[in-house]
Coordinates of C-alpha atoms in Angstrom, one line a residue:
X1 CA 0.0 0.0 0.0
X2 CA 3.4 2.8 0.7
X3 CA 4.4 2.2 -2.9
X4 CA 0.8 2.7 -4.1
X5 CA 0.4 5.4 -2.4
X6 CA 4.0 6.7 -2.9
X7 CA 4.0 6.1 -7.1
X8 CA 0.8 8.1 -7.2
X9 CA 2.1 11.2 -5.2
X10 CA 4.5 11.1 -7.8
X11 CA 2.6 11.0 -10.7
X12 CA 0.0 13.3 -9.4
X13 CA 2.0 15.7 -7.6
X14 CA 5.0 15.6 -10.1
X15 CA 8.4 18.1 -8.3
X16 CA 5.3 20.1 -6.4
X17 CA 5.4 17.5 -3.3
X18 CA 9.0 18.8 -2.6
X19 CA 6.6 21.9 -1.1
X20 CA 4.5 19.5 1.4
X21 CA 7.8 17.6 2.5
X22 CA 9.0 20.9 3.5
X23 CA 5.8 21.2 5.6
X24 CA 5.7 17.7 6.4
X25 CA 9.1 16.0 6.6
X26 CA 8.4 12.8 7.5
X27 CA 6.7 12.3 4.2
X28 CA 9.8 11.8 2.5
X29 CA 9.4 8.4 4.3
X30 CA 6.7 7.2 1.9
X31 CA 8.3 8.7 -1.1
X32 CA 11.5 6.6 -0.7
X33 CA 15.4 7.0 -1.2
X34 CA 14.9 8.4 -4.7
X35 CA 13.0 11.5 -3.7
X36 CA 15.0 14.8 -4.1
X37 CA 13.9 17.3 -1.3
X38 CA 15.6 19.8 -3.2
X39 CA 13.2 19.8 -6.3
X40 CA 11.0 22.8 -6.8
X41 CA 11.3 26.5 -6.7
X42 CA 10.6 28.3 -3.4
X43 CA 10.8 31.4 -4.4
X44 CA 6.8 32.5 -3.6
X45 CA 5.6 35.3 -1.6
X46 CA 4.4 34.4 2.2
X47 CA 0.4 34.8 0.6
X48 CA 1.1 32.7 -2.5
X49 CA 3.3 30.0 -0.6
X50 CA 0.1 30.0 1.6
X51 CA -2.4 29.4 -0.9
X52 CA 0.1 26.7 -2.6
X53 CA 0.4 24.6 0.8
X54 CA -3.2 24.8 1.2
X55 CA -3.4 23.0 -2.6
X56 CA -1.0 21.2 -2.3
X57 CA -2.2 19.7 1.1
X58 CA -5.7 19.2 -0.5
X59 CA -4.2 17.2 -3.7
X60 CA -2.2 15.3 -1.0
X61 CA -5.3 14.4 1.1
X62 CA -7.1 13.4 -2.6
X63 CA -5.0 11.1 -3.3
X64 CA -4.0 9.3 -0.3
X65 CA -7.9 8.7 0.2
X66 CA -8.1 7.2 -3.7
X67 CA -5.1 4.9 -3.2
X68 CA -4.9 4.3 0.1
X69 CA -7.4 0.7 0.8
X70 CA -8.3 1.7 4.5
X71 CA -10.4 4.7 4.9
X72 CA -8.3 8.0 5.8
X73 CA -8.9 9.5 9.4
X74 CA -7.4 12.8 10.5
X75 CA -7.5 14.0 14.3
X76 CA -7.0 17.7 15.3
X77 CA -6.4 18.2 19.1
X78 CA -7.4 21.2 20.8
X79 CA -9.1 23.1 18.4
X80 CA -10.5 25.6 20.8
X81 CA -6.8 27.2 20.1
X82 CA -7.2 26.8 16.1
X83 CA -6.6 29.5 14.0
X84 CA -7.6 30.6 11.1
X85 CA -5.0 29.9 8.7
X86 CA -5.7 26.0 9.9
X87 CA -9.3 26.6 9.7
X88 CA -9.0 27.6 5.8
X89 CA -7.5 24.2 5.2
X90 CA -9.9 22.4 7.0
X91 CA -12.4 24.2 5.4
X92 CA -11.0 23.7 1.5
X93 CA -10.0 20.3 2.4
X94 CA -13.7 19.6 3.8
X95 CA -15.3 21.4 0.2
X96 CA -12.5 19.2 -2.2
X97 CA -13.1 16.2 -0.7
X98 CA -16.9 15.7 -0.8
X99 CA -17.1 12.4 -3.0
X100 CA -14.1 10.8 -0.2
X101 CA -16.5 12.2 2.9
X102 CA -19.9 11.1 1.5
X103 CA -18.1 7.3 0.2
X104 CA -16.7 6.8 4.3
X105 CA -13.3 7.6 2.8
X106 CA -12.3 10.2 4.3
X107 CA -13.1 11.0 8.2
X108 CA -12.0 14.0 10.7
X109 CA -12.1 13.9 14.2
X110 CA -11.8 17.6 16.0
X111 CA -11.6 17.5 19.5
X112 CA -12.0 20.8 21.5
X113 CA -13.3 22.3 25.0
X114 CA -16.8 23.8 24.4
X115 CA -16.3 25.2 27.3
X116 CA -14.3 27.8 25.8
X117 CA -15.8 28.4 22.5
X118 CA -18.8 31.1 21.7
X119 CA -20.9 30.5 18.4
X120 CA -19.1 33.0 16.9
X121 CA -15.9 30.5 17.2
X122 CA -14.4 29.8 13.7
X123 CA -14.8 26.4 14.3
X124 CA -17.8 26.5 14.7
X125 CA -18.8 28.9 12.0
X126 CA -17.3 26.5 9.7
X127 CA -19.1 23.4 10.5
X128 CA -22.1 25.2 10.0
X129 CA -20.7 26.3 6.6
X130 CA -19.9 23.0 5.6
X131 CA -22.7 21.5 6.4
X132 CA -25.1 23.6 4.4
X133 CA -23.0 22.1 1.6
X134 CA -24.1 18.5 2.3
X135 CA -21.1 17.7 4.8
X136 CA -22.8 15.7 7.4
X137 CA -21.0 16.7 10.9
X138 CA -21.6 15.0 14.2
X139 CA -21.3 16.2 17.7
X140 CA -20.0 13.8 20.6
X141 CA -19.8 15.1 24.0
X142 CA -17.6 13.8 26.1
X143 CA -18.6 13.3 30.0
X144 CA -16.6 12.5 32.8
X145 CA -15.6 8.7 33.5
X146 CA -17.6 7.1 35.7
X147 CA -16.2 5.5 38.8
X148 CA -16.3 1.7 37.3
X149 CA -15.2 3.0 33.9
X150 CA -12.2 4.9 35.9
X151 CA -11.8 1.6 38.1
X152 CA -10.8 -0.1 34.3
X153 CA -8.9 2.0 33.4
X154 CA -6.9 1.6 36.2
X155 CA -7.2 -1.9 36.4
X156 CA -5.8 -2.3 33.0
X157 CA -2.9 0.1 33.5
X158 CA -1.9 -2.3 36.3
X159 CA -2.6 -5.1 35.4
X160 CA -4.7 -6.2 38.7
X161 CA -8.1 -7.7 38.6
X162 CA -11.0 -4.8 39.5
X163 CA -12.0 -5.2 42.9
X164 CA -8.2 -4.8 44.1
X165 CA -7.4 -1.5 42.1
X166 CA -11.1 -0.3 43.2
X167 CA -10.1 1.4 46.7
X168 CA -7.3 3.7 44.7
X169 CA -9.9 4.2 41.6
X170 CA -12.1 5.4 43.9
X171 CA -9.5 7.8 45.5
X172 CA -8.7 8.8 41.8
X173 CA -11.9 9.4 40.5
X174 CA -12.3 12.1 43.9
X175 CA -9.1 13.7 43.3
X176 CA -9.2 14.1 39.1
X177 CA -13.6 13.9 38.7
X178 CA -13.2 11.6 36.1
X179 CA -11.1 13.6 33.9
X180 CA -8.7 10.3 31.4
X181 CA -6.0 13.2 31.1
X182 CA -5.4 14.2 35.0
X183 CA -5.8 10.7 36.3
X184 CA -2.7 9.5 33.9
X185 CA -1.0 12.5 35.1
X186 CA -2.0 12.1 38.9
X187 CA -0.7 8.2 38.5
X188 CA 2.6 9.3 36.3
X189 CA 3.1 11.8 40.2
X190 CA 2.0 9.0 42.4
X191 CA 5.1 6.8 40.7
X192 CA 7.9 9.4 41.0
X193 CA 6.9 10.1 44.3
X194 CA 7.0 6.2 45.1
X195 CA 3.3 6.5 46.5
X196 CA 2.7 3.7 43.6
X197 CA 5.1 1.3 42.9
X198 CA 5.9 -2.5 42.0
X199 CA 6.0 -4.4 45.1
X200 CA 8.4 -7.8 44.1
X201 CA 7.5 -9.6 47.5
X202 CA 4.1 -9.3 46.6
X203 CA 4.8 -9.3 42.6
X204 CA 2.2 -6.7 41.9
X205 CA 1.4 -2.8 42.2
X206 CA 0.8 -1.4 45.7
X207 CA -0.1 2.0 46.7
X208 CA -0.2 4.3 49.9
X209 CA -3.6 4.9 50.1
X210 CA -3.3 7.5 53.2
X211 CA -0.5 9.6 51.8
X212 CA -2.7 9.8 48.4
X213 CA -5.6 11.0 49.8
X214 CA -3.7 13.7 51.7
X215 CA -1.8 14.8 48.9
X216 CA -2.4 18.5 47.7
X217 CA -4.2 18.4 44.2
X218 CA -5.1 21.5 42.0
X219 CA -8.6 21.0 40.5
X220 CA -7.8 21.0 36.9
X221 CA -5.4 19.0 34.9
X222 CA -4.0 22.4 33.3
X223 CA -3.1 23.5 36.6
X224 CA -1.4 20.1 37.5
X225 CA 1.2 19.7 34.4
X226 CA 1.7 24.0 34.9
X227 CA 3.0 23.1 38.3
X228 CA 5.0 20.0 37.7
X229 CA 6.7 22.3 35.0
X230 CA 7.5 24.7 37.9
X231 CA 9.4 22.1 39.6
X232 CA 11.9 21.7 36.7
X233 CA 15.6 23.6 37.0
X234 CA 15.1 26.8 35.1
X235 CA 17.1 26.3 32.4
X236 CA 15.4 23.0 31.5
X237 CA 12.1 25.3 31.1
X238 CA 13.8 28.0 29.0
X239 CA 15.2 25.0 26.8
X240 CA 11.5 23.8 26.1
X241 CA 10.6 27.1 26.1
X242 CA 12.6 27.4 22.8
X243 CA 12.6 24.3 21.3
X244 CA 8.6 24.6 21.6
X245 CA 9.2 27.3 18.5
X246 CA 10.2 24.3 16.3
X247 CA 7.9 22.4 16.6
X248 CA 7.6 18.5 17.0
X249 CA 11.5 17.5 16.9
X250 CA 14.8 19.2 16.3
X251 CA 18.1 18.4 14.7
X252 CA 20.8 17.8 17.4
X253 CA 23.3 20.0 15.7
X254 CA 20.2 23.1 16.2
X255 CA 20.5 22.1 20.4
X256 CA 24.0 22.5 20.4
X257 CA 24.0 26.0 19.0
X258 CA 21.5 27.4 21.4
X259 CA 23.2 25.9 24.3
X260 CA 26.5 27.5 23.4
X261 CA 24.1 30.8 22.9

């Protein structure tokens, strides 16, 4: 399916993909050994590279939906925070790919806080937009787990049978209310602060149930990671600090220059 996929990029996209590898590195993993990165002329304005990526990225999403045999997913995270240069890609990419949505090619997944979003969101101006044009959206909300749900979740990540894991579940689902995000976080603290660990003379996971229920807990899971952040040496945090500009990963020989800086 990679060298399906990859030959009709090719053919399709011709010396244009060099632009979306530039965007998307990793792609040049599909496209294999033979692919010149260097191909193409980058010599557009900011506005015209813009409307090029966009394109491009629409082409790209096209294709990989014809030739690819499973259907094609997309998730966006967070898109409370979106903006609207992303939203005018989701937005052409939604219009170009109608026969791929309406043929269960082609599927997104946004996930976002309502919470913080007004109805004059862009977000949520644009699913109404697109689905005046016959794009069928569906809205999901997402509650709280419930203390058994909580209790399997738990269960699972320890690998003990339900009814041992349900005393700490129970103290879990009181401390987080529920929320999958904080209780991973809360369990991640519990660990480094040895209030859950592996127990070999009983060859399983044990907790101090006291200490956790008197430990200090903010009320959100925002709150939580901003404060474990806090605890780090400050030029850790002005590292990620930086780093954060550039996106996902890095090249090594970028981390050495900024630490000599």
């Amino acid at each position: 399916t990679a060298e399906k996929v990859s030959t009709a990029l090719k053919e399709n996209m011709g010396e244009e993909i060099a632009y979306l590898v530039t965007a998307i590195p990793n792609l040049a993993n599909i496209l294999g050994d033979d692919f010149d990165s260097n191909q193409g002329s980058k010599n557009d304005t900011a506005g015209d590279a813009q409307k090029r990526l966009r394109y491009l990225f629409c082409q790209f999403v096209d294709i990989i939906s014809r030739y690819h045999e499973e259907p094609l997913i997309f998730f966006l995270d967070d898109c409370q925070w979106i903006d609207n240069a992303s939203i005018a890609l989701l937005n052409q990419i939604l219009m170009m790919a109608g026969s791929a949505i309406k043929d269960h090619r082609l599927f997104f997944f946004v996930a976002c806080r309502d919470d913080e979003m007004s109805e004059s969101h862009p977000l949520n101006l644009m699913l109404t937009s697109v689905s005046s044009f016959g794009t069928r959206t569906t809205k999901l909300h997402l509650t709280p787990l419930s203390k058994g749900a909580l209790n399997e979740m738990v269960s699972t990540e320890l690998s003990l049978l339900p009814h041992i894991t349900r005393p700490l579940a129970n103290i879990l689902h009181h401390k987080t209310k529920g929320s999958p995000l904080f209780v991973k976080q809360v369990m991640l603290e519990l660990y480094k602060q040895r209030l859950l660990y592996p127990s070999l003379s009983r060859r399983r996971w044990v907790w101090e149930a006291d200490k956790i229920l008197d430990m200090k807990i903010p009320e959100n899971v925002a709150t939580f990671i901003t404060n474990s952040f806090d605890r780090l040496p400050f030029e850790v945090v002005s590292a990620l600090v930086i780093l954060s500009c550039f996106g996902a990963s890095a090249d090594i020989s970028l981390m050495e220059v900024l630490e000599r800086e």
